[in-house]
Short mmCIF file of C-alpha atoms in Angstrom, two decimals:
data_model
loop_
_atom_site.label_atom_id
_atom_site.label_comp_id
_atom_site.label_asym_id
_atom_site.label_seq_id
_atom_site.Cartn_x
_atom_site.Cartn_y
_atom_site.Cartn_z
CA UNK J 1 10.62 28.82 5.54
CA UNK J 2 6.83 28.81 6.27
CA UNK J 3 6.02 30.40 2.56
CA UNK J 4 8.09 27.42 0.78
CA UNK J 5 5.69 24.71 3.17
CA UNK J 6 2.66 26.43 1.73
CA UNK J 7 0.83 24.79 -0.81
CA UNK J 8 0.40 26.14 -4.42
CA UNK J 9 -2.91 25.87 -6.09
CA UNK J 10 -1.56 23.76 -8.90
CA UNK J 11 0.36 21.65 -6.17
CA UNK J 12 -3.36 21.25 -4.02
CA UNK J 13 -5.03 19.88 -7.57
CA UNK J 14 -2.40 17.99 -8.13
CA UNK J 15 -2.32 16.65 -5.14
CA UNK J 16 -5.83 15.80 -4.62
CA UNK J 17 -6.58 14.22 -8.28
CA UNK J 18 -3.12 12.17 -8.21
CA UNK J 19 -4.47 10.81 -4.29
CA UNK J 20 -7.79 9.51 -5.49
CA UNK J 21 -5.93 8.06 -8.27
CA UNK J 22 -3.14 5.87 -6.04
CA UNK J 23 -5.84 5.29 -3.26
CA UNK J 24 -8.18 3.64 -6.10
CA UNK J 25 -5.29 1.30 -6.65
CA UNK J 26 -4.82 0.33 -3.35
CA UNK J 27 -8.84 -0.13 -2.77
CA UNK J 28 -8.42 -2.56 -5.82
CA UNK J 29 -6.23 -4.65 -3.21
CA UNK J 30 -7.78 -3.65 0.00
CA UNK J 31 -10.87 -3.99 -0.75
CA UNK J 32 -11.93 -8.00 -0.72
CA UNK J 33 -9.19 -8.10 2.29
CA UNK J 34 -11.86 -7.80 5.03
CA UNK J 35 -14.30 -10.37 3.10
CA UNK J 36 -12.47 -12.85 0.93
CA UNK J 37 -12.01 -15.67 3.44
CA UNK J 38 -15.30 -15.30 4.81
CA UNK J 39 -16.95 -15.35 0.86
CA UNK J 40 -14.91 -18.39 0.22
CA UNK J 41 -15.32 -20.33 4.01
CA UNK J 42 -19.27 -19.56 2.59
CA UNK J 43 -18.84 -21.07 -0.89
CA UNK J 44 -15.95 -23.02 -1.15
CA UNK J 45 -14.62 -23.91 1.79
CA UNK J 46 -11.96 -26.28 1.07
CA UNK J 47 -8.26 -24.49 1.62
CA UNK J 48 -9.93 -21.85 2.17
CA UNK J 49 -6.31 -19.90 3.89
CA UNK J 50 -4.28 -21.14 0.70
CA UNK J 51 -7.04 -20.00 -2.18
CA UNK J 52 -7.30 -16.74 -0.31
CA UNK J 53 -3.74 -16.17 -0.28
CA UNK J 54 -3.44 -16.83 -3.92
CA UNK J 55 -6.43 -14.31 -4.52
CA UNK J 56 -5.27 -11.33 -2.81
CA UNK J 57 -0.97 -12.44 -3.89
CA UNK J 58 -2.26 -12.88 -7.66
CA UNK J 59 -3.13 -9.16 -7.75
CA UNK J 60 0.84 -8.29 -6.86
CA UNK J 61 2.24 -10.64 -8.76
CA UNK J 62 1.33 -8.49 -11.97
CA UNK J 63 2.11 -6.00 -10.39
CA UNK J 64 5.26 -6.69 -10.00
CA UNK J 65 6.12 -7.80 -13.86
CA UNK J 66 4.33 -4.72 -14.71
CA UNK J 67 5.81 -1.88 -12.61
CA UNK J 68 9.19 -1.21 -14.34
CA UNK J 69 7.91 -1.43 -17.96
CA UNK J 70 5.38 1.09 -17.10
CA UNK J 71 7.81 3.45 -15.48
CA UNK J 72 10.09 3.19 -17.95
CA UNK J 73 7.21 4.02 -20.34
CA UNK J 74 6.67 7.00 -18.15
CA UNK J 75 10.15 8.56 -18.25
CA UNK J 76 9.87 9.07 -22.06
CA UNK J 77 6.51 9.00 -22.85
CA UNK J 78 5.11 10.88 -19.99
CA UNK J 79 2.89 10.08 -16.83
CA UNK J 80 -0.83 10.44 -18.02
CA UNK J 81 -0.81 8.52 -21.35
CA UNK J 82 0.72 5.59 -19.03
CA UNK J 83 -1.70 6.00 -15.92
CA UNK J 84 -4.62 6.38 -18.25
CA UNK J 85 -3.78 2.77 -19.70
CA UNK J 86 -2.92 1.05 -16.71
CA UNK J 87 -6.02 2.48 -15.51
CA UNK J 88 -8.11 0.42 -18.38
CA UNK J 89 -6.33 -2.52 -17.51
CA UNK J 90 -6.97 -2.33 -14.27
CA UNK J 91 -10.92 -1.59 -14.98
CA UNK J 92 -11.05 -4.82 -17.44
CA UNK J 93 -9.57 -6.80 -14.69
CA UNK J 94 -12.08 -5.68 -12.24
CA UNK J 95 -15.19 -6.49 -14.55
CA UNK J 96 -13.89 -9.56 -15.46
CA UNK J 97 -13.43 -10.29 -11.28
CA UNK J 98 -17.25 -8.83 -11.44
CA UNK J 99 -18.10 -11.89 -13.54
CA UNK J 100 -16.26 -14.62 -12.28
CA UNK J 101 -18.13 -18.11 -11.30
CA UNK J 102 -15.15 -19.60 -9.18
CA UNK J 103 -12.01 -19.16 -7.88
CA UNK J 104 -9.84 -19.85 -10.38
CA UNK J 105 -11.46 -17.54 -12.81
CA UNK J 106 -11.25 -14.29 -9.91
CA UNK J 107 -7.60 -15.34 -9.54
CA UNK J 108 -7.20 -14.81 -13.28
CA UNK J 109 -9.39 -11.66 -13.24
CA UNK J 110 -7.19 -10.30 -10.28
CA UNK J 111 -4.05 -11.16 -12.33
CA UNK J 112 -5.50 -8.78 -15.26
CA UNK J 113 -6.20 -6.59 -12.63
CA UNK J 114 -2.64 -6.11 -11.83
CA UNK J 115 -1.58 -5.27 -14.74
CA UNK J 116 -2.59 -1.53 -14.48
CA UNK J 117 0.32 -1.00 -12.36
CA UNK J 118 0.59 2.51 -12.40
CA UNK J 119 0.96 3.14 -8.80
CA UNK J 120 4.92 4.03 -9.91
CA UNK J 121 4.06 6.19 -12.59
CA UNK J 122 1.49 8.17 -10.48
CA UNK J 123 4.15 8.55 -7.29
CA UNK J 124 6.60 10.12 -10.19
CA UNK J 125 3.73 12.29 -11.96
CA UNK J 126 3.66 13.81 -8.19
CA UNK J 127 7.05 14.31 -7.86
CA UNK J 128 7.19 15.95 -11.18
CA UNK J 129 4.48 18.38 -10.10
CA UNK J 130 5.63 19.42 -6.31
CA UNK J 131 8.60 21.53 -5.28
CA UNK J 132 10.72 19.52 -3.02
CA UNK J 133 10.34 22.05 -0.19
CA UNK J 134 6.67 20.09 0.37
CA UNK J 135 7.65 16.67 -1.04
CA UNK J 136 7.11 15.23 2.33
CA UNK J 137 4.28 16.84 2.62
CA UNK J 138 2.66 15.76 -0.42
CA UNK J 139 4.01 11.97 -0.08
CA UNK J 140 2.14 11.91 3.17
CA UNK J 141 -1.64 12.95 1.89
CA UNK J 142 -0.19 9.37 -0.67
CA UNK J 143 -0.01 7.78 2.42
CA UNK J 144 -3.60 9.23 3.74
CA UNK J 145 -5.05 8.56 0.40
CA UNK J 146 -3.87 4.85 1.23
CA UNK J 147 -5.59 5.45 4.67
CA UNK J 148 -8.63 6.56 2.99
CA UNK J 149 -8.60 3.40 1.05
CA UNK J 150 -8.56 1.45 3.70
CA UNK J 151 -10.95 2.98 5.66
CA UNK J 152 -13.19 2.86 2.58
CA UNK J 153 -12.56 -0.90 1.83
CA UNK J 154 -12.18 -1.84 5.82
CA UNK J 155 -15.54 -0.12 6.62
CA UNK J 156 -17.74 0.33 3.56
CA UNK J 157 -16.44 -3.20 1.93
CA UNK J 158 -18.40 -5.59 4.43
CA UNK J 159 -21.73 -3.88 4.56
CA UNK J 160 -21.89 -3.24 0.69
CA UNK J 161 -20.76 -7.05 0.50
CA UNK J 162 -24.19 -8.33 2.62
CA UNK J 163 -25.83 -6.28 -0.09
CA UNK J 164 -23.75 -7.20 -3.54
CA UNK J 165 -21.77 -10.01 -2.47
CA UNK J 166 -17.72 -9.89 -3.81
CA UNK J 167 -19.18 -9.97 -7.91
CA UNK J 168 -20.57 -6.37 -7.14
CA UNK J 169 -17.77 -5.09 -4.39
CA UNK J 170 -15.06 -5.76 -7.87
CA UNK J 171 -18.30 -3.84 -10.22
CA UNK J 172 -18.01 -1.02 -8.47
CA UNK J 173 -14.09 -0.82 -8.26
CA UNK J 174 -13.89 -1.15 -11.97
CA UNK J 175 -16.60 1.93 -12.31
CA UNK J 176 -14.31 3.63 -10.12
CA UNK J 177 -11.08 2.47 -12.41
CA UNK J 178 -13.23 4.56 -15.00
CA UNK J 179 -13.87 7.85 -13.29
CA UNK J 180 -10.42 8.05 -12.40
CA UNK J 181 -9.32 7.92 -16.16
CA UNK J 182 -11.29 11.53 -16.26
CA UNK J 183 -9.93 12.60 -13.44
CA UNK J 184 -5.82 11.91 -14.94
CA UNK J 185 -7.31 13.33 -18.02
CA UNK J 186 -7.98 17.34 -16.12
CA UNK J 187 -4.00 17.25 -14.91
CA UNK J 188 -1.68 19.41 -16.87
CA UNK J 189 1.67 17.47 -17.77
CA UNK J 190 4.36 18.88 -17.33
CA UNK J 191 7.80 18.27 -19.10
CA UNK J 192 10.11 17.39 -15.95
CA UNK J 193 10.75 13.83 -17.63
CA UNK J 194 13.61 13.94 -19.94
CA UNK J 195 13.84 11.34 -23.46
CA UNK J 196 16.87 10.36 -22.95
CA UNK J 197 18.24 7.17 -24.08
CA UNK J 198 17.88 4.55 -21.66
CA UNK J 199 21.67 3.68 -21.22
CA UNK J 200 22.63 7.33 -19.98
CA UNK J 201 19.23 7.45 -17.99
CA UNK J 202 18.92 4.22 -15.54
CA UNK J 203 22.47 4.32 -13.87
CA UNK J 204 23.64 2.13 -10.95
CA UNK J 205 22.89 4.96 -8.43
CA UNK J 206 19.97 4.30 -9.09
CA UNK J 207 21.02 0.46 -6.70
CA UNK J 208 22.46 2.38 -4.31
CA UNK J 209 22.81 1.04 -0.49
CA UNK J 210 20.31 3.75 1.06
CA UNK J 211 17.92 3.14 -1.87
CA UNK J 212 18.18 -0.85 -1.67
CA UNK J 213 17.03 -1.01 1.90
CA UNK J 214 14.22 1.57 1.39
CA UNK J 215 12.98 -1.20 -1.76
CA UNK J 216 13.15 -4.01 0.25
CA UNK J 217 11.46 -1.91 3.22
CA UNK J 218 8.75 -1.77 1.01
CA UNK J 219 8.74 -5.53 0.32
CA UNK J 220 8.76 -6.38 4.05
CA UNK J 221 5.70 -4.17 4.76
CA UNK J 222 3.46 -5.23 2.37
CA UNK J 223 3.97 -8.91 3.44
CA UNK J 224 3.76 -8.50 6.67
CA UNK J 225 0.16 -6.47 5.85
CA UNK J 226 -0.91 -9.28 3.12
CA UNK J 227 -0.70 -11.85 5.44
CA UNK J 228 -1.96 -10.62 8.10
CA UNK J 229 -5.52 -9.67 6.57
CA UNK J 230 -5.31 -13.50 5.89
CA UNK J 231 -6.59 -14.18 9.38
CA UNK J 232 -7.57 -10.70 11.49
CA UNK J 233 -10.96 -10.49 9.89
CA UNK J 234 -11.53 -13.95 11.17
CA UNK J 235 -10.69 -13.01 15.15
CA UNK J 236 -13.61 -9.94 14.22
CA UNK J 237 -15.72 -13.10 13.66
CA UNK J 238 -14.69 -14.84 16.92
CA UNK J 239 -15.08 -11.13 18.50
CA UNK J 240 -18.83 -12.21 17.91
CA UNK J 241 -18.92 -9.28 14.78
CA UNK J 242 -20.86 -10.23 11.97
CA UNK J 243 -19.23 -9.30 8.40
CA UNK J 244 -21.39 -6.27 7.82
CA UNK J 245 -20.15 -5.17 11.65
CA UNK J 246 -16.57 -4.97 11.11
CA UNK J 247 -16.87 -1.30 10.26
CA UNK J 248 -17.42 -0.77 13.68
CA UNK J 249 -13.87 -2.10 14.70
CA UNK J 250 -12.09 -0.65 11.94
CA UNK J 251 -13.57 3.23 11.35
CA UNK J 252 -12.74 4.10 15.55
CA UNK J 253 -9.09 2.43 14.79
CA UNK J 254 -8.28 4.29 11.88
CA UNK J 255 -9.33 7.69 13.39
CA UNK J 256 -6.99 6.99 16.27
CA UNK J 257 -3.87 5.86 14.16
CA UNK J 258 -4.45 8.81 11.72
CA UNK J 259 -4.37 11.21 14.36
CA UNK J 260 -1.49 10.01 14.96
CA UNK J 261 0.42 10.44 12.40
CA UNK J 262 -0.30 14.16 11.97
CA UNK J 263 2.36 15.34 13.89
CA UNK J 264 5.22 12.95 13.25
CA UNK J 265 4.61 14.68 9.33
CA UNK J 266 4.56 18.00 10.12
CA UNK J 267 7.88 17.16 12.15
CA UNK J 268 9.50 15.48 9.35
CA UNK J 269 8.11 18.50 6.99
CA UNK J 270 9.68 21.05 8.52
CA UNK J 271 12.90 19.16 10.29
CA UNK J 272 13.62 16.07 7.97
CA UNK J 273 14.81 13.21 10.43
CA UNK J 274 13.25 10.73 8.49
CA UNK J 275 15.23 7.88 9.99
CA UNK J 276 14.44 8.21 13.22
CA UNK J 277 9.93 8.07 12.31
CA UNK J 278 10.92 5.33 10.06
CA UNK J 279 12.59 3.07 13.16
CA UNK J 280 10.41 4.27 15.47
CA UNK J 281 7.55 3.10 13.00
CA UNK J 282 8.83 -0.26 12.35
CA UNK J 283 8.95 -0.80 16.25
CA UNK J 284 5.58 0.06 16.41
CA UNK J 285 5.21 -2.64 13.77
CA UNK J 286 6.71 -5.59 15.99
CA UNK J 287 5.11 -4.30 19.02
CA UNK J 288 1.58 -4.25 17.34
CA UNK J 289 2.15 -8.18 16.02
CA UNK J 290 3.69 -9.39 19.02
CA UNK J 291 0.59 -8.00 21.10
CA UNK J 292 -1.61 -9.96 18.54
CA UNK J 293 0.17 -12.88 19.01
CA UNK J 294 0.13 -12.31 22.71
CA UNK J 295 -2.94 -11.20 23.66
CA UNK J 296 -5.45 -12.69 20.64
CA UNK J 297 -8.23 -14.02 23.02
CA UNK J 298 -8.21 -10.27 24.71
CA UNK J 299 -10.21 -7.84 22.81
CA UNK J 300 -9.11 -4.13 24.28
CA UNK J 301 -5.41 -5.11 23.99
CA UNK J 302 -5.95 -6.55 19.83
CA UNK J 303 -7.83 -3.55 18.99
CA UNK J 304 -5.19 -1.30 20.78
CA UNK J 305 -2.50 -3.48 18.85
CA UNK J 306 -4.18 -2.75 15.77
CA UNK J 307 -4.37 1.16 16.54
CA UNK J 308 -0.50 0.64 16.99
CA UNK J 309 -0.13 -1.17 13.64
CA UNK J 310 -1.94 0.86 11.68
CA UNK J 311 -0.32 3.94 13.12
CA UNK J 312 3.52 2.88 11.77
CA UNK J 313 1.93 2.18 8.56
CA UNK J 314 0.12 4.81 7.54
CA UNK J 315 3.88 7.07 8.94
CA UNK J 316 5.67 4.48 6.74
CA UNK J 317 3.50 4.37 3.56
CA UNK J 318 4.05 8.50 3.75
CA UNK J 319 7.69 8.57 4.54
CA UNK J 320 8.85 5.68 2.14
CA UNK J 321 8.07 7.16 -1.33
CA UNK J 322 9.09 10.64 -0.28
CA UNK J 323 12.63 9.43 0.45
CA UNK J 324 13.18 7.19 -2.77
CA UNK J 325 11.81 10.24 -4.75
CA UNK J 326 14.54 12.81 -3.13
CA UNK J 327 17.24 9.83 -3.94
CA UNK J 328 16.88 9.35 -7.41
CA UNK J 329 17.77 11.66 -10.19
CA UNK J 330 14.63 13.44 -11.90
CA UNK J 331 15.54 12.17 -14.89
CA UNK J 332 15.10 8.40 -13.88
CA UNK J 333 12.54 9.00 -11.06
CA UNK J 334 10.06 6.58 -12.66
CA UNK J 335 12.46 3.89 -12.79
CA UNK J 336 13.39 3.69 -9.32
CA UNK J 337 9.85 4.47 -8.17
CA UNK J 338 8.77 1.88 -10.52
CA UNK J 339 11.74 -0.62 -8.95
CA UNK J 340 9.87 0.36 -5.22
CA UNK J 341 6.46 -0.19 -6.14
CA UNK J 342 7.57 -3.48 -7.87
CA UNK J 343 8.96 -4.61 -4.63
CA UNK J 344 5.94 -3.65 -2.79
CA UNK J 345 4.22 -5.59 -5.23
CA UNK J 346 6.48 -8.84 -4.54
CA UNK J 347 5.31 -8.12 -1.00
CA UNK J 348 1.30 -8.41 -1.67
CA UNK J 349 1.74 -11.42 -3.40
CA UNK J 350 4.50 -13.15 -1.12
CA UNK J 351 2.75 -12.28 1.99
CA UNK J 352 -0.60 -13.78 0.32
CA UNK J 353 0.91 -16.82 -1.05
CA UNK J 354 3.51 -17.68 1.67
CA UNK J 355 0.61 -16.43 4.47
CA UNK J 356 -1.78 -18.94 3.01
CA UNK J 357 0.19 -22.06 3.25
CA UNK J 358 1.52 -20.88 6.67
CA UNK J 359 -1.96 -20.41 8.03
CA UNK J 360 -2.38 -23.91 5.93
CA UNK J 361 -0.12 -25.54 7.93
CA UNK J 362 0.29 -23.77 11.44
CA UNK J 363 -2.97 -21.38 12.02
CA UNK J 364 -2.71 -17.90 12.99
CA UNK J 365 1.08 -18.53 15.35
CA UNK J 366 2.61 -19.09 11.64
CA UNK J 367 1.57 -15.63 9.95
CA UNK J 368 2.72 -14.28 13.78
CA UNK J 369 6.33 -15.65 13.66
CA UNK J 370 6.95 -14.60 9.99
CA UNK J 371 5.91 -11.65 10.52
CA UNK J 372 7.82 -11.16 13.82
CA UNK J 373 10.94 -12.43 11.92
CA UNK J 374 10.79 -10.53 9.15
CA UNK J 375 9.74 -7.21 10.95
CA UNK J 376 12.58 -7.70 13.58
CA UNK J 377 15.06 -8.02 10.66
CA UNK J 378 14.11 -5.14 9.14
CA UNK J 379 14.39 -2.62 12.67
CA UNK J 380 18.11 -4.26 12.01
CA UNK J 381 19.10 -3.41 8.78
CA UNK J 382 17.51 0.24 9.11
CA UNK J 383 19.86 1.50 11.55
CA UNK J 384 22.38 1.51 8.03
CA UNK J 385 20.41 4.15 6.63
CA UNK J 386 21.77 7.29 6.40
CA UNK J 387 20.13 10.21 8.54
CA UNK J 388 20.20 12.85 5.69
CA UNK J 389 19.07 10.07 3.21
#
């Protein structure tokens, strides 16, 4: 049992160049969160709440069109020649952000951005290249290279913004974009996809019940996160933290909710039990925005919320792609983790949009009671999953 939880070399490089890879996606999205209302309130401050929305929702809009084509592409053309693409695209989008004047032209550049939505392709490539003994395992350093992405963007993004402003934060993502291309380019392929036609591949299973909540799981987390990065980097500001000192809130948080987390994975590695993390995470969710709501004028208690929030995220961003990869069929895997990463996409860019013209309209108590809502609804509907998946 121990021996088949061990690592393999080719699993470790895998591992680490496919992480970098999916955690440079995510910094393209996390990475004007902590500054983008802030930049705009600065220079152009009229609906400021609605144009940030749109900016940080345009990104998963694309995203969304563009995450089932490219799986699809995956499945019988392989993972690197797709990931290598979406890569460009997502480079060109970033200059092109890196060289906007106004708004409107960085919500077209983020829209470009999008388009390199390879974050299904790169979640199959993994699956293709672990055993499923250490699945889990390898799903959660996904969900630590998302962690590392936002520590990255959460902590680094506001002090290299006093220096570059948001033109150079997007430079510097799309130089990224590019060193990742060489990095795709050192995996070995191998030939676990299968070119079959597309009629005897994509099947109904792959709709199933267990599988539908775990998409729209997906969908609800990524709202809830999009819209609340609408408004928590401005309660730093009435903390009294300057932009280039939100590091200072963020890097102590993250430690604590990582450490966290390292135990509820090696419990799930080596017993399963995913359901019961996975509600136990989601309550951690509602308890975290309820204590925002609650206690927003009380420092200790937010930053403790946000420890708890960040905690069932980073345990739900690992176990969530490691359970739709062990329900769908190897043959179609890029499909249905194409169909999960385009809901999680829906979810960036409905929690941006809707979040904006809630915080529009109602101030920081709107993006609370959506995100209550929708959190509470989904602690419901999980108790229908399945405990062995």
């Amino acid at each position: 049992m121990r021996e088949t939880e061990t690592l393999l070399q080719s699993e470790r490089k895998a591992i680490f160049a496919l992480c970098f890879v999916y955690g440079l996606r995510m910094l393209g999205l996390f990475f004007i969160m902590p500054v983008i209302v802030y930049d705009l309130q600065e220079n152009d401050p009229l609906n400021v709440g609605l144009k940030a929305g749109f900016v940080i929702g345009a990104y998963g809009i694309t995203q969304a069109i563009f995450q089932i084509p490219f799986g699809i592409l995956s499945d019988f053309f392989g993972r690197k020649r797709v990931i290598v693409a979406g890569l460009l695209l997502f480079s060109l989008g970033s200059f092109f952000a890196a060289a906007s004047t106004n708004t409107t032209e960085l919500i077209v550049a983020r829209l470009i951005q999008g388009m390199g939505a390879i974050s299904s392709v790169v979640t199959a490539f993994l699956a293709d290249l672990t055993r499923p003994k250490i699945r889990t395992k390898a799903m959660a350093f996904v969900g630590l290279s998302i962690g590392t992405a936002f520590i990255l963007a959460l902590v680094i993004s506001p002090i290299t913004y006093s220096f570059v402003g948001l033109n150079g934060l997007f430079f510097i993502v799309g130089l990224l974009g590019i060193f990742a291309v060489l990095v795709v380019l050192g995996i070995k392929e191998t030939k676990c996809f299968l070119r079959t036609k597309i009629v005897e591949s994509y099947t109904l299973r792959i709709f199933s019940f267990q599988l539908t909540i775990l998409f729209f799981s997906i969908f609800i987390l990524m709202t809830i996160q999009a819209a609340l990065f609408i408004v928590i980097p401005l309660y730093f500001l009435d903390f009294g933290y300057q932009i280039q000192d939100h590091w200072k809130i963020y890097l102590p948080v993250l430690c604590f909710a990582f450490l966290g987390i390292i135990w509820p994975i090696k419990k799930i590695t080596r017993d399963g039990n995913q359901r019961l993390f996975f509600i136990f995470s989601i309550f951690l969710l509602f308890l975290s925005i309820w204590s925002f709501g609650q206690f927003s004028e009380n420092q200790g208690i937010f930053l403790l919320s946000l420890v708890l929030y960040f905690l069932g995220f980073n345990l739900l961003e690992a176990i969530l792609p490691s359970w739709v990869s062990m329900l769908s069929a190897v043959e179609s895997r890029g499909f249905s983790l194409a169909i999960y990463n385009t809901f999680q996409a829906m979810g960036i860019f409905f929690g941006g949009t809707i979040g904006g013209l809630l915080f529009e309209k109602y101030g920081f108590d709107g993006i609370i009671y959506l995100c209550l809502i929708l959190s509470f609804f989904w602690i419901i509907i999980s108790f229908r999953l399945k405990k062995d998946g």
